[in-house]
Amino acid sequence: MIKVKNLYHSYSKDQNYAVKDVSFDISKGELFGFLGPSGAGKSTTQKILIGLLNLQKGHIQIDGKDIKQRSRDIFNHIGVSFERPNVYKKLTGIENLQFHSEMFSVTTEDPMTLLKLVGLEDAAHKKAGSYSKGMLQRLVFARSMINKPKIWFLDEPTSGLDPTTASIIKGIIKQKQQQGTTIFMTTHNMHIAEEICDRVAFITNGVISAIDSPRNLKLQYGERFVTIEYKKTDSLLSESLSIVDEAGKKRINEIISNYTVETMHTQEATLEDIFIKVTGKELK
Amino acid sequence: MKRILSIFKRDFKSSVREFLLLYIIIAPILLAVGLRFFIPSVNSISLQFALDSKLDQRVVEEFSRYGRVEIIDGIEAIKSRVNKVDDIVGVMQKEDGKYQLIMEGNEKGNYSFIPQQIISNITTDSQSVNKPSIAFSSIGINMPPIAIYGSSSIILMAIIFSGMVIGLNIIEEKEAKTIEALNVTPMQRLEFIAGKCLTAFTLPVFQAFIIIWILKLNNLNYSMLLIMTIASSFIAIIFGFLIGILSSNQIAGIANFKFLLLFVSASFVGAVALPASMQKFLYWSPLYWSTIGLINIVKNTASWLDIWTYSISILGLTFIIFIMFKGKIKKGLSA
């Protein structure tokens, strides 16, 4: 559905690239996470994909069409949820969605249904200027679904949301994916990516370091540990031991045979641990 | 077309919900109302007569030679007309054949003298040696200057202010980054521009006709006014887009607008005050041609050839300004 090959972009139009030799493919109905810290090149890549930045170097195909030759009609099938709440503050929530729906030449969703979906039905007739940050974020998210998109670009969709609302948004994303929507999601929230993405790409300094499913990345780069609490004479001791390498296995057996084990927990590496291991950078 | 109308409707809705924009929209109307108090009757510089419909046609024709005539049925209707704010003398004939003048009593100058002389002219035997010899001559001014320059400047202001409405709406789109959201819809850039321009065409036309209605400028050519307002709106559109694109926020937009007002004022004052020999120094300004056109329309001295000449000059000069700033406008709208 989306094919990106050898993508480069420089804001200063020199060799100082914000995005360098980025390539990836996204299949139809796939939920693809683009993960990286701020300034890594996530938004630049997304802006090129949705046409807000010109394609300088590289090849991009969306729905089988080269983006250099695409007509604006393709936007009838694309939805974009921006990180920044770019809505008309003097219009109400429902007016914002109604206005946006009039820009499309395909059948659109009912604005009130979308507002209900994101929990904004009570604020539908209030001016967007009076909305909180989280409400604005939900309005932008709802707006991106107005044209029933086949390809959906989400930029930090849960940023600024409380855990309950973030969970609702995650549910909607997952539901849309099950309905066949192809989703490209940029985020620096590893927990969400790990939870809902089919595949993720790690990007830092404009370069992709790894692309795979969260499970494969963990299998490839992660180590599994067991944390054991045991009693030795009168004191309570704790050790974290690898269950992959031989030394760890041997030590676990030794503890179980010789001491009284109080607790034992397996511990998996998180996607964040993998990200740090692969890129050498923390997500901030 | 649906998208163009939606953009226009959104801009209008947004404008009336913002105090500053609402003020900009109604300011020319308020000024026209204010001006109306200074010119209680734009037509008062010429004589006005309210004649009873029963009067002889010869009498009506005689009065028509000296001023504007309104034919009214009955004394009560004549009294009601005379009581209105402008100066008008009611004339009727009593049963005994004598003429009766109906006046408020606060009319300016010798308002009663002239109708008396006209009646005297009618009633005196043409062969009589006592026939009064009265002749009227015109110095060519049919309207007070305050009405001519006041109304044309307010209409010009309405046109320029509509550009400001465009400018402030574009600033709002830029500040909130809503242009980005529109740029990922099938909307064409031309549709966006057309939607914004619709405000600059409809608003001043609507306001211009309200202004002339408030000022009771009933005798001018409405078609000419429509053509001149639409042609002049193109200048407002270019200015509106430039203000919107060059200003990062509302305050900067207002500052740029003030600078633009200097240019508007200079063109207007120059067109009105400079001697004919110096006017050629203003030919480069499209607003000069708008001013000349509006003044001549209000004075009722413009011919269709004049209107087309002024309009073509405005459009040509505006096109040159557009070509000069085309790149900036295009870049600004992509942001």
Coordinates of C-alpha atoms in Angstrom, one line a residue:
Chain A
M1 CA 0.0 0.0 0.0
I2 CA 2.9 2.3 0.8
K3 CA 6.4 1.8 -0.7
V4 CA 9.2 4.1 0.3
K5 CA 12.6 3.7 -1.3
N6 CA 15.9 5.5 -0.6
L7 CA 14.1 8.6 0.7
Y8 CA 16.3 11.6 1.5
H9 CA 15.3 15.1 2.7
S10 CA 17.3 18.2 3.6
Y11 CA 15.6 21.3 4.9
S12 CA 18.7 23.3 4.0
K13 CA 18.9 21.6 0.6
D14 CA 22.5 20.5 1.1
Q15 CA 24.0 17.3 2.5
N16 CA 22.6 17.9 5.9
Y17 CA 19.8 15.4 5.7
A18 CA 16.9 15.2 8.1
V19 CA 16.0 11.9 6.6
K20 CA 18.7 9.7 5.0
D21 CA 18.2 6.7 2.8
V22 CA 14.9 5.6 4.4
S23 CA 13.2 2.6 2.8
F24 CA 10.2 0.6 4.0
D25 CA 7.0 -1.1 2.7
I26 CA 3.7 -1.2 4.3
S27 CA 1.1 -3.8 3.3
K28 CA -2.6 -3.3 3.0
G29 CA -4.3 -3.4 6.4
E30 CA -1.0 -3.2 8.3
L31 CA -0.5 -1.0 11.3
F32 CA 3.1 0.3 11.0
G33 CA 4.7 2.2 13.8
F34 CA 7.4 4.7 13.1
L35 CA 9.3 5.1 16.3
G36 CA 11.9 7.5 17.3
P37 CA 12.8 10.4 19.7
S38 CA 11.9 14.0 18.8
G39 CA 13.8 15.3 15.8
A40 CA 14.6 11.8 14.6
G41 CA 12.9 12.4 11.2
K42 CA 9.5 10.8 11.9
S43 CA 7.4 13.9 11.1
T44 CA 9.6 14.8 8.1
T45 CA 8.9 11.3 6.6
Q46 CA 5.2 11.6 7.3
K47 CA 5.0 15.1 5.8
I48 CA 6.6 13.9 2.6
L49 CA 4.2 10.9 2.4
I50 CA 1.2 13.2 2.8
G51 CA 2.5 15.8 0.4
L52 CA 3.1 18.6 2.9
L53 CA 6.8 18.5 2.0
N54 CA 8.1 18.1 -1.5
L55 CA 9.8 14.8 -2.4
Q56 CA 13.4 15.8 -3.0
K57 CA 15.1 12.4 -3.5
G58 CA 13.8 8.9 -3.5
H59 CA 10.7 7.1 -4.6
I60 CA 7.3 6.8 -2.9
Q61 CA 4.3 4.9 -4.1
I62 CA 1.0 5.2 -2.3
D63 CA -1.8 2.8 -3.3
G64 CA 0.3 1.9 -6.4
K65 CA 0.7 5.5 -7.6
D66 CA 3.9 7.4 -7.6
I67 CA 3.3 10.5 -5.4
K68 CA 5.0 12.7 -8.0
Q69 CA 2.2 11.9 -10.4
R70 CA -0.7 11.7 -7.9
S71 CA -3.8 13.9 -8.3
R72 CA -5.4 15.5 -5.3
D73 CA -8.3 13.0 -5.6
I74 CA -6.1 10.5 -3.7
F75 CA -6.7 12.5 -0.6
N76 CA -10.3 11.3 -0.7
H77 CA -8.8 8.0 0.7
I78 CA -6.2 9.4 3.0
G79 CA -6.8 10.6 6.6
V80 CA -4.3 12.5 8.6
S81 CA -4.3 13.1 12.4
F82 CA -1.9 15.8 13.3
E83 CA 0.0 16.0 16.6
R84 CA -0.7 19.7 16.7
P85 CA -4.4 20.5 17.3
N86 CA -4.9 22.4 14.0
V87 CA -8.6 23.1 14.2
Y88 CA -10.7 26.3 13.8
K89 CA -11.0 27.7 17.3
K90 CA -14.0 29.9 16.5
L91 CA -16.0 27.0 15.1
T92 CA -17.6 24.4 17.3
G93 CA -16.5 20.8 17.3
I94 CA -19.3 19.7 15.0
E95 CA -18.8 22.7 12.7
N96 CA -15.1 21.8 12.4
L97 CA -16.0 18.3 11.2
Q98 CA -18.9 19.4 9.0
F99 CA -16.6 22.0 7.3
H100 CA -13.9 19.3 6.8
S101 CA -16.4 16.8 5.4
E102 CA -17.4 19.3 2.7
M103 CA -13.8 19.2 1.3
F104 CA -14.2 15.5 0.2
S105 CA -16.0 14.1 -2.8
V106 CA -16.6 10.7 -1.2
T107 CA -19.3 9.6 1.3
T108 CA -18.2 10.9 4.7
E109 CA -19.0 9.8 8.2
D110 CA -21.6 11.5 10.3
P111 CA -19.8 14.2 12.4
M112 CA -21.8 13.5 15.5
T113 CA -21.1 9.8 15.3
L114 CA -17.4 10.5 15.2
L115 CA -17.6 12.9 18.1
K116 CA -19.5 10.3 20.1
L117 CA -16.8 7.8 19.3
V118 CA -14.1 9.9 20.8
G119 CA -16.3 11.1 23.8
L120 CA -16.9 14.6 22.6
E121 CA -20.6 14.5 22.1
D122 CA -21.3 16.8 25.0
A123 CA -18.9 19.4 23.7
A124 CA -20.1 19.1 20.1
H125 CA -21.7 22.5 20.1
K126 CA -19.0 24.3 22.1
K127 CA -16.4 26.4 20.3
A128 CA -13.1 24.5 19.8
G129 CA -11.3 27.4 21.4
S130 CA -12.8 26.4 24.8
Y131 CA -11.6 22.8 24.5
S132 CA -8.8 21.4 26.7
K133 CA -5.6 20.0 25.0
G134 CA -6.9 16.4 25.2
M135 CA -10.3 17.4 23.7
L136 CA -8.6 19.2 20.8
Q137 CA -6.4 16.1 20.3
R138 CA -9.5 13.9 20.1
L139 CA -11.2 16.4 17.7
V140 CA -8.2 16.2 15.4
F141 CA -8.3 12.4 15.6
A142 CA -12.0 12.3 14.9
R143 CA -11.6 14.7 11.9
S144 CA -9.0 12.4 10.4
M145 CA -11.7 9.7 10.1
I146 CA -14.3 11.9 8.5
N147 CA -13.6 10.6 4.9
K148 CA -13.5 6.9 6.0
P149 CA -9.8 6.7 4.9
K150 CA -8.2 3.6 3.4
I151 CA -4.8 4.9 4.4
W152 CA -4.5 6.6 7.8
F153 CA -1.6 8.7 9.0
L154 CA -1.5 9.2 12.7
D155 CA 1.1 11.6 14.3
E156 CA 1.4 10.9 18.1
P157 CA -2.4 10.0 18.4
T158 CA -2.3 9.5 22.1
S159 CA -0.1 12.5 23.0
G160 CA -1.6 14.6 25.8
L161 CA -4.4 12.1 26.6
D162 CA -5.2 10.6 29.9
P163 CA -4.8 6.7 30.2
T164 CA -8.5 6.0 29.8
T165 CA -8.9 8.2 26.7
A166 CA -5.7 6.9 25.3
S167 CA -7.1 3.4 25.7
I168 CA -10.2 4.3 23.8
I169 CA -8.1 5.8 21.0
K170 CA -6.0 2.7 20.8
G171 CA -9.2 0.6 20.6
I172 CA -10.5 2.7 17.7
I173 CA -7.1 2.4 15.9
K174 CA -7.2 -1.4 16.3
Q175 CA -10.8 -1.6 15.1
K176 CA -10.0 0.5 12.0
Q177 CA -7.1 -1.8 11.2
Q178 CA -9.3 -4.8 11.5
Q179 CA -11.7 -3.2 9.0
G180 CA -8.8 -3.1 6.5
T181 CA -7.4 0.4 7.0
T182 CA -3.6 0.7 6.4
I183 CA -2.1 2.8 9.2
F184 CA 1.1 4.6 9.5
M185 CA 1.6 5.8 13.0
T186 CA 4.5 8.0 14.3
T187 CA 5.1 7.9 18.0
H188 CA 7.7 7.9 20.7
N189 CA 5.4 6.0 23.0
M190 CA 6.9 2.5 22.9
H191 CA 4.1 0.9 25.0
I192 CA 1.4 1.8 22.5
A193 CA 3.6 0.7 19.6
E194 CA 4.4 -2.6 21.3
E195 CA 0.7 -3.2 22.1
I196 CA -0.9 -2.4 18.7
C197 CA 1.6 -2.3 15.9
D198 CA 2.1 -5.2 13.5
R199 CA 5.6 -3.9 12.6
V200 CA 7.7 -1.0 13.8
A201 CA 10.7 0.9 12.4
F202 CA 13.3 2.5 14.7
I203 CA 14.5 5.8 13.4
T204 CA 17.2 8.1 14.9
N205 CA 19.0 11.0 13.2
G206 CA 17.0 10.4 10.0
V207 CA 18.2 6.8 9.6
I208 CA 16.2 3.6 10.1
S209 CA 18.1 1.1 12.4
A210 CA 15.6 -1.7 12.5
I211 CA 12.3 -2.8 11.0
D212 CA 10.3 -5.8 12.3
S213 CA 7.4 -6.9 14.4
P214 CA 7.8 -6.0 18.1
R215 CA 7.9 -9.8 18.9
N216 CA 10.7 -10.5 16.4
L217 CA 12.7 -7.5 17.6
K218 CA 12.4 -8.8 21.2
L219 CA 13.4 -12.2 20.1
Q220 CA 16.3 -11.0 18.1
Y221 CA 17.7 -8.4 20.5
G222 CA 16.0 -9.0 23.9
E223 CA 17.2 -11.2 26.7
R224 CA 14.8 -12.9 29.1
F225 CA 15.6 -12.7 32.8
V226 CA 14.3 -14.3 36.0
T227 CA 14.4 -12.3 39.2
I228 CA 14.7 -14.6 42.2
E229 CA 14.4 -13.7 45.8
Y230 CA 15.8 -16.3 48.1
K231 CA 16.8 -16.7 51.8
K232 CA 20.4 -17.4 52.6
T233 CA 20.9 -17.9 56.3
D234 CA 18.7 -15.1 57.8
S235 CA 19.0 -12.6 55.0
L236 CA 16.7 -12.1 51.9
L237 CA 18.7 -11.9 48.7
S238 CA 17.7 -11.1 45.1
E239 CA 19.3 -11.9 41.7
S240 CA 18.4 -11.3 38.1
L241 CA 19.6 -14.1 35.9
S242 CA 19.4 -14.7 32.2
I243 CA 17.5 -17.8 31.2
V244 CA 19.2 -17.8 27.8
D245 CA 22.9 -18.2 28.6
E246 CA 24.3 -21.3 30.3
A247 CA 25.8 -19.5 33.3
G248 CA 22.4 -18.0 34.2
K249 CA 20.7 -21.4 33.9
K250 CA 23.4 -23.0 36.1
R251 CA 23.0 -20.3 38.7
I252 CA 19.2 -20.6 38.8
N253 CA 19.5 -24.4 39.4
E254 CA 22.0 -23.8 42.2
I255 CA 19.8 -21.3 44.0
I256 CA 16.7 -23.6 43.7
S257 CA 18.7 -26.6 45.0
N258 CA 20.5 -24.9 47.9
Y259 CA 18.2 -22.1 49.2
T260 CA 14.6 -21.3 50.0
V261 CA 13.1 -19.4 47.1
E262 CA 10.7 -16.7 48.2
T263 CA 9.6 -15.3 44.8
M264 CA 10.6 -15.9 41.2
H265 CA 9.4 -13.6 38.3
T266 CA 10.3 -13.9 34.6
Q267 CA 11.1 -10.5 33.1
E268 CA 11.0 -9.7 29.3
A269 CA 12.9 -6.9 27.6
T270 CA 10.6 -4.1 26.6
L271 CA 10.5 -2.5 23.2
E272 CA 12.1 0.6 24.8
D273 CA 15.0 -1.6 26.0
I274 CA 15.4 -2.9 22.5
F275 CA 15.3 0.6 21.0
I276 CA 18.0 1.7 23.4
K277 CA 20.0 -1.4 22.6
V278 CA 19.7 -1.0 18.8
T279 CA 20.0 2.7 18.4
G280 CA 22.1 3.6 21.5
K281 CA 19.6 6.4 22.2
E282 CA 16.8 7.0 24.6
L283 CA 13.3 8.0 23.6
K284 CA 12.6 11.5 24.7
Chain B
M1 CA -18.1 24.9 -6.2
K2 CA -19.2 23.2 -3.0
R3 CA -15.7 23.6 -1.5
I4 CA -15.5 27.3 -2.5
L5 CA -18.8 28.0 -0.9
S6 CA -17.8 26.1 2.2
I7 CA -14.6 28.1 2.6
F8 CA -16.6 31.3 2.1
K9 CA -19.2 30.3 4.7
R10 CA -16.5 29.3 7.2
D11 CA -14.7 32.6 6.7
F12 CA -17.9 34.5 7.2
K13 CA -18.9 32.5 10.3
S14 CA -15.5 32.9 11.8
S15 CA -15.4 36.6 11.0
V16 CA -18.7 37.5 12.7
R17 CA -17.6 35.6 15.8
E18 CA -14.5 37.7 16.2
F19 CA -14.9 41.2 17.5
L20 CA -12.2 42.8 15.4
L21 CA -13.4 41.3 12.2
L22 CA -17.0 42.1 12.9
Y23 CA -16.0 45.7 13.6
I24 CA -14.2 45.8 10.3
I25 CA -17.3 44.5 8.5
I26 CA -19.7 47.0 10.1
A27 CA -17.4 50.0 10.3
P28 CA -18.2 51.4 6.8
I29 CA -21.9 51.0 7.6
L30 CA -21.5 52.9 10.9
L31 CA -19.5 55.6 9.1
A32 CA -22.3 56.0 6.5
V33 CA -24.9 56.4 9.3
G34 CA -22.6 59.0 10.8
L35 CA -22.2 60.8 7.5
R36 CA -26.0 60.8 7.1
F37 CA -26.3 63.2 10.0
F38 CA -23.9 65.7 8.3
I39 CA -25.9 65.5 5.0
P40 CA -29.5 65.3 6.1
S41 CA -30.4 65.3 2.5
V42 CA -27.9 64.7 -0.1
N43 CA -30.5 66.0 -2.5
S44 CA -31.1 69.1 -0.5
I45 CA -28.8 71.2 -2.6
S46 CA -31.4 71.0 -5.4
L47 CA -34.9 72.1 -4.9
Q48 CA -37.6 69.5 -4.1
F49 CA -41.3 69.9 -4.5
A50 CA -44.1 67.6 -3.3
L51 CA -47.0 68.4 -5.7
D52 CA -50.6 67.4 -5.2
S53 CA -51.6 64.9 -7.9
K54 CA -54.7 67.0 -8.6
L55 CA -52.5 69.9 -9.9
D56 CA -52.6 70.7 -13.6
Q57 CA -49.9 69.1 -15.8
R58 CA -48.7 72.5 -16.8
V59 CA -48.0 73.3 -13.2
V60 CA -46.1 70.1 -12.7
E61 CA -44.0 70.8 -15.8
E62 CA -43.2 74.3 -14.6
F63 CA -42.0 73.0 -11.2
S64 CA -40.0 70.3 -12.9
R65 CA -37.9 73.0 -14.6
Y66 CA -36.6 74.2 -11.3
G67 CA -36.2 71.1 -9.2
R68 CA -37.1 67.5 -8.4
V69 CA -40.8 66.8 -8.3
E70 CA -42.7 64.2 -6.3
I71 CA -46.4 63.7 -7.1
I72 CA -48.4 62.9 -3.9
D73 CA -52.1 62.2 -3.3
G74 CA -53.8 64.5 -0.8
I75 CA -52.9 67.0 1.8
E76 CA -52.1 64.5 4.6
A77 CA -49.6 62.6 2.4
I78 CA -48.0 65.9 1.4
K79 CA -47.7 67.0 5.0
S80 CA -46.2 63.6 6.0
R81 CA -43.6 64.0 3.2
V82 CA -42.8 67.5 4.1
N83 CA -42.2 66.4 7.7
K84 CA -39.4 64.1 6.7
V85 CA -35.8 65.0 7.4
D86 CA -35.0 66.7 4.1
D87 CA -36.1 70.0 2.7
I88 CA -39.1 69.8 0.4
V89 CA -42.0 72.2 -0.2
G90 CA -45.5 70.9 -0.6
V91 CA -47.7 72.6 -3.2
M92 CA -51.5 72.1 -3.6
Q93 CA -54.4 74.1 -5.0
K94 CA -57.3 75.0 -2.8
E95 CA -60.9 74.9 -3.9
D96 CA -61.0 78.6 -4.7
G97 CA -58.1 78.1 -7.1
K98 CA -55.5 79.6 -4.9
Y99 CA -52.2 77.8 -4.4
Q100 CA -51.0 76.7 -1.0
L101 CA -47.4 76.0 0.0
I102 CA -46.9 73.5 2.8
M103 CA -43.6 73.8 4.7
E104 CA -42.0 72.7 8.0
G105 CA -40.8 76.2 8.8
N106 CA -37.2 75.2 9.3
E107 CA -36.1 75.1 5.7
K108 CA -32.8 76.6 4.8
G109 CA -32.4 80.0 3.1
N110 CA -35.3 81.4 1.0
Y111 CA -36.8 78.0 0.4
S112 CA -40.3 79.6 0.2
F113 CA -39.3 82.4 -2.2
I114 CA -38.6 80.2 -5.2
P115 CA -41.9 78.2 -5.2
Q116 CA -43.8 81.5 -4.8
Q117 CA -42.0 82.9 -7.8
I118 CA -42.8 79.8 -9.8
I119 CA -46.5 80.0 -8.9
S120 CA -46.4 83.7 -9.7
N121 CA -44.9 82.8 -13.1
I122 CA -47.8 80.3 -13.7
T123 CA -50.6 82.6 -12.6
T124 CA -49.4 85.8 -14.1
D125 CA -50.7 86.6 -17.6
S126 CA -47.8 86.1 -20.0
Q127 CA -48.6 89.5 -21.6
S128 CA -48.6 91.3 -18.3
V129 CA -46.0 94.0 -17.8
N130 CA -45.9 92.9 -14.1
K131 CA -44.6 89.4 -15.0
P132 CA -41.6 88.8 -12.7
S133 CA -38.5 88.2 -14.6
I134 CA -36.7 85.4 -12.7
A135 CA -34.0 83.3 -14.2
F136 CA -32.2 80.4 -12.5
S137 CA -28.7 79.3 -13.4
S138 CA -26.7 76.4 -12.1
I139 CA -23.0 76.4 -11.1
G140 CA -22.9 72.7 -11.9
I141 CA -22.8 71.3 -8.4
N142 CA -25.7 69.0 -7.8
M143 CA -24.6 67.5 -4.6
P144 CA -22.7 68.8 -1.5
P145 CA -19.0 67.8 -1.6
I146 CA -19.3 66.0 1.7
A147 CA -21.8 63.7 0.1
I148 CA -19.6 63.1 -3.0
Y149 CA -16.3 62.5 -1.2
G150 CA -17.8 61.1 2.0
S151 CA -19.7 58.4 0.2
S152 CA -17.0 57.5 -2.3
S153 CA -14.4 57.3 0.5
I154 CA -16.7 55.1 2.6
I155 CA -17.3 52.7 -0.3
L156 CA -13.6 52.6 -1.0
M157 CA -13.0 51.8 2.7
A158 CA -15.6 49.0 2.5
I159 CA -13.7 47.5 -0.4
I160 CA -10.3 47.8 1.3
F161 CA -11.6 46.4 4.6
S162 CA -12.9 43.3 2.8
G163 CA -9.3 42.7 1.9
M164 CA -8.5 43.0 5.6
V165 CA -11.1 40.3 6.4
I166 CA -9.3 38.0 3.9
G167 CA -6.0 38.8 5.5
L168 CA -7.0 38.2 9.0
N169 CA -8.7 34.9 8.1
I170 CA -5.5 33.7 6.4
I171 CA -3.5 34.7 9.5
E172 CA -5.9 32.6 11.5
E173 CA -5.4 29.7 9.2
K174 CA -1.6 30.1 9.4
E175 CA -1.5 30.5 13.2
A176 CA -3.7 27.5 13.8
K177 CA -2.0 25.5 10.9
T178 CA -5.4 24.7 9.6
I179 CA -4.0 25.2 6.1
E180 CA -2.0 22.0 6.7
A181 CA -5.2 20.1 7.4
L182 CA -6.8 21.5 4.2
N183 CA -3.7 20.6 2.2
V184 CA -4.3 16.9 2.9
T185 CA -7.8 17.0 1.4
P186 CA -8.8 17.0 -2.3
M187 CA -9.3 20.8 -2.1
Q188 CA -7.3 22.5 -4.9
R189 CA -5.3 25.6 -4.0
L190 CA -7.4 27.6 -6.6
E191 CA -10.6 26.6 -4.7
F192 CA -9.1 27.8 -1.5
I193 CA -8.2 31.2 -3.1
A194 CA -11.6 31.4 -4.8
G195 CA -13.4 30.7 -1.5
K196 CA -11.4 33.5 0.2
C197 CA -12.0 35.9 -2.7
L198 CA -15.7 35.4 -2.6
T199 CA -15.7 37.4 0.7
A200 CA -13.9 40.3 -1.1
F201 CA -16.5 40.3 -3.9
T202 CA -19.7 39.9 -1.9
L203 CA -19.0 41.9 1.2
P204 CA -18.1 45.3 -0.5
V205 CA -20.9 45.0 -3.1
F206 CA -23.4 44.4 -0.3
Q207 CA -21.9 47.2 1.8
A208 CA -21.7 49.7 -1.2
F209 CA -25.5 49.3 -1.8
I210 CA -26.3 49.6 1.9
I211 CA -24.1 52.8 2.0
I212 CA -25.9 54.4 -0.9
W213 CA -29.2 53.5 0.6
I214 CA -28.3 55.0 3.9
L215 CA -27.0 58.2 2.2
K216 CA -30.1 58.3 -0.1
L217 CA -27.9 58.4 -3.2
N218 CA -30.9 57.3 -5.3
N219 CA -29.9 58.8 -8.6
L220 CA -26.7 57.1 -9.4
N221 CA -26.2 54.3 -11.9
Y222 CA -26.3 51.0 -9.9
S223 CA -24.7 48.9 -12.7
M224 CA -21.7 51.3 -12.8
L225 CA -21.4 51.1 -9.1
L226 CA -21.5 47.3 -9.2
I227 CA -18.8 47.1 -11.9
M228 CA -16.5 49.6 -10.2
T229 CA -16.9 47.8 -6.8
I230 CA -16.1 44.4 -8.3
A231 CA -13.1 45.7 -10.3
S232 CA -11.8 47.5 -7.1
S233 CA -12.3 44.3 -5.1
F234 CA -9.4 42.7 -7.0
I235 CA -7.0 45.2 -5.3
A236 CA -8.5 44.3 -1.9
I237 CA -7.9 40.6 -2.7
I238 CA -4.3 41.1 -3.5
F239 CA -3.8 43.3 -0.4
G240 CA -5.7 40.8 1.7
F241 CA -3.5 37.8 0.6
L242 CA -0.3 39.8 1.0
I243 CA -1.3 40.9 4.6
G244 CA -2.2 37.3 5.4
I245 CA 0.9 35.8 4.0
L246 CA 3.4 38.4 5.2
S247 CA 2.0 38.7 8.8
S248 CA 2.8 36.1 11.3
N249 CA 0.0 37.1 13.7
Q250 CA -3.0 39.5 14.0
I251 CA -0.9 42.3 15.5
A252 CA 1.5 42.2 12.6
G253 CA -1.5 42.0 10.2
I254 CA -3.0 45.2 11.7
A255 CA 0.4 46.9 11.5
N256 CA 0.7 46.0 7.8
F257 CA -2.9 47.1 7.2
K258 CA -2.0 50.5 8.7
F259 CA 0.8 50.8 6.2
L260 CA -1.6 49.8 3.5
L261 CA -4.1 52.5 4.6
L262 CA -1.4 55.1 4.0
F263 CA -1.2 54.0 0.4
V264 CA -5.1 54.1 0.1
S265 CA -5.3 57.5 1.7
A266 CA -2.6 58.9 -0.5
S267 CA -4.3 57.7 -3.6
F268 CA -7.7 59.1 -2.5
V269 CA -6.4 62.5 -1.3
G270 CA -4.2 62.8 -4.4
A271 CA -7.2 62.0 -6.7
V272 CA -9.3 64.6 -4.9
A273 CA -6.9 67.4 -4.0
L274 CA -4.2 67.4 -6.7
P275 CA -4.6 69.7 -9.6
A276 CA -5.4 68.0 -13.0
S277 CA -1.9 68.6 -14.2
M278 CA -0.4 66.6 -11.3
Q279 CA -2.9 63.7 -11.4
K280 CA -0.7 61.8 -13.8
F281 CA 1.7 61.0 -10.9
L282 CA -1.0 58.8 -9.5
Y283 CA -1.8 56.8 -12.6
W284 CA 0.3 53.9 -11.3
S285 CA -2.0 53.4 -8.4
P286 CA -5.1 51.2 -9.0
L287 CA -6.8 52.9 -6.0
Y288 CA -6.5 56.2 -7.8
W289 CA -8.7 54.8 -10.6
S290 CA -11.1 53.4 -8.1
T291 CA -11.4 56.8 -6.4
I292 CA -12.0 58.6 -9.7
G293 CA -14.5 56.0 -10.8
L294 CA -16.5 56.1 -7.5
I295 CA -16.5 59.9 -7.3
N296 CA -17.8 60.2 -10.9
I297 CA -20.4 57.5 -10.3
V298 CA -21.6 59.3 -7.1
K299 CA -21.7 62.6 -9.0
N300 CA -23.5 60.9 -11.8
T301 CA -21.0 62.2 -14.4
A302 CA -19.4 58.9 -15.4
S303 CA -20.0 57.5 -18.8
W304 CA -19.8 53.7 -19.6
L305 CA -16.5 54.4 -21.5
D306 CA -15.1 56.0 -18.3
I307 CA -16.2 53.0 -16.2
W308 CA -14.6 50.5 -18.6
T309 CA -11.4 52.6 -18.8
Y310 CA -11.1 52.8 -15.0
S311 CA -11.9 49.1 -14.6
I312 CA -9.4 48.0 -17.1
S313 CA -6.7 50.3 -15.5
I314 CA -7.5 48.8 -12.1
L315 CA -7.4 45.2 -13.3
G316 CA -4.2 45.8 -15.3
L317 CA -2.3 47.4 -12.5
T318 CA -3.6 44.8 -10.0
F319 CA -2.4 42.1 -12.3
I320 CA 1.1 43.6 -12.3
I321 CA 1.1 43.7 -8.5
F322 CA -0.1 40.1 -8.5
I323 CA 2.7 39.0 -10.8
M324 CA 5.2 40.8 -8.5
F325 CA 4.1 38.9 -5.5
K326 CA 2.8 35.6 -7.0
G327 CA 5.8 33.6 -5.7
K328 CA 5.3 34.8 -2.1
I329 CA 1.6 34.1 -2.2
K330 CA 2.1 30.6 -3.5
K331 CA 4.8 29.8 -1.0
G332 CA 2.8 31.3 1.9
L333 CA -0.3 29.2 1.1
S334 CA 1.8 25.9 1.0
A335 CA 2.9 26.4 4.6

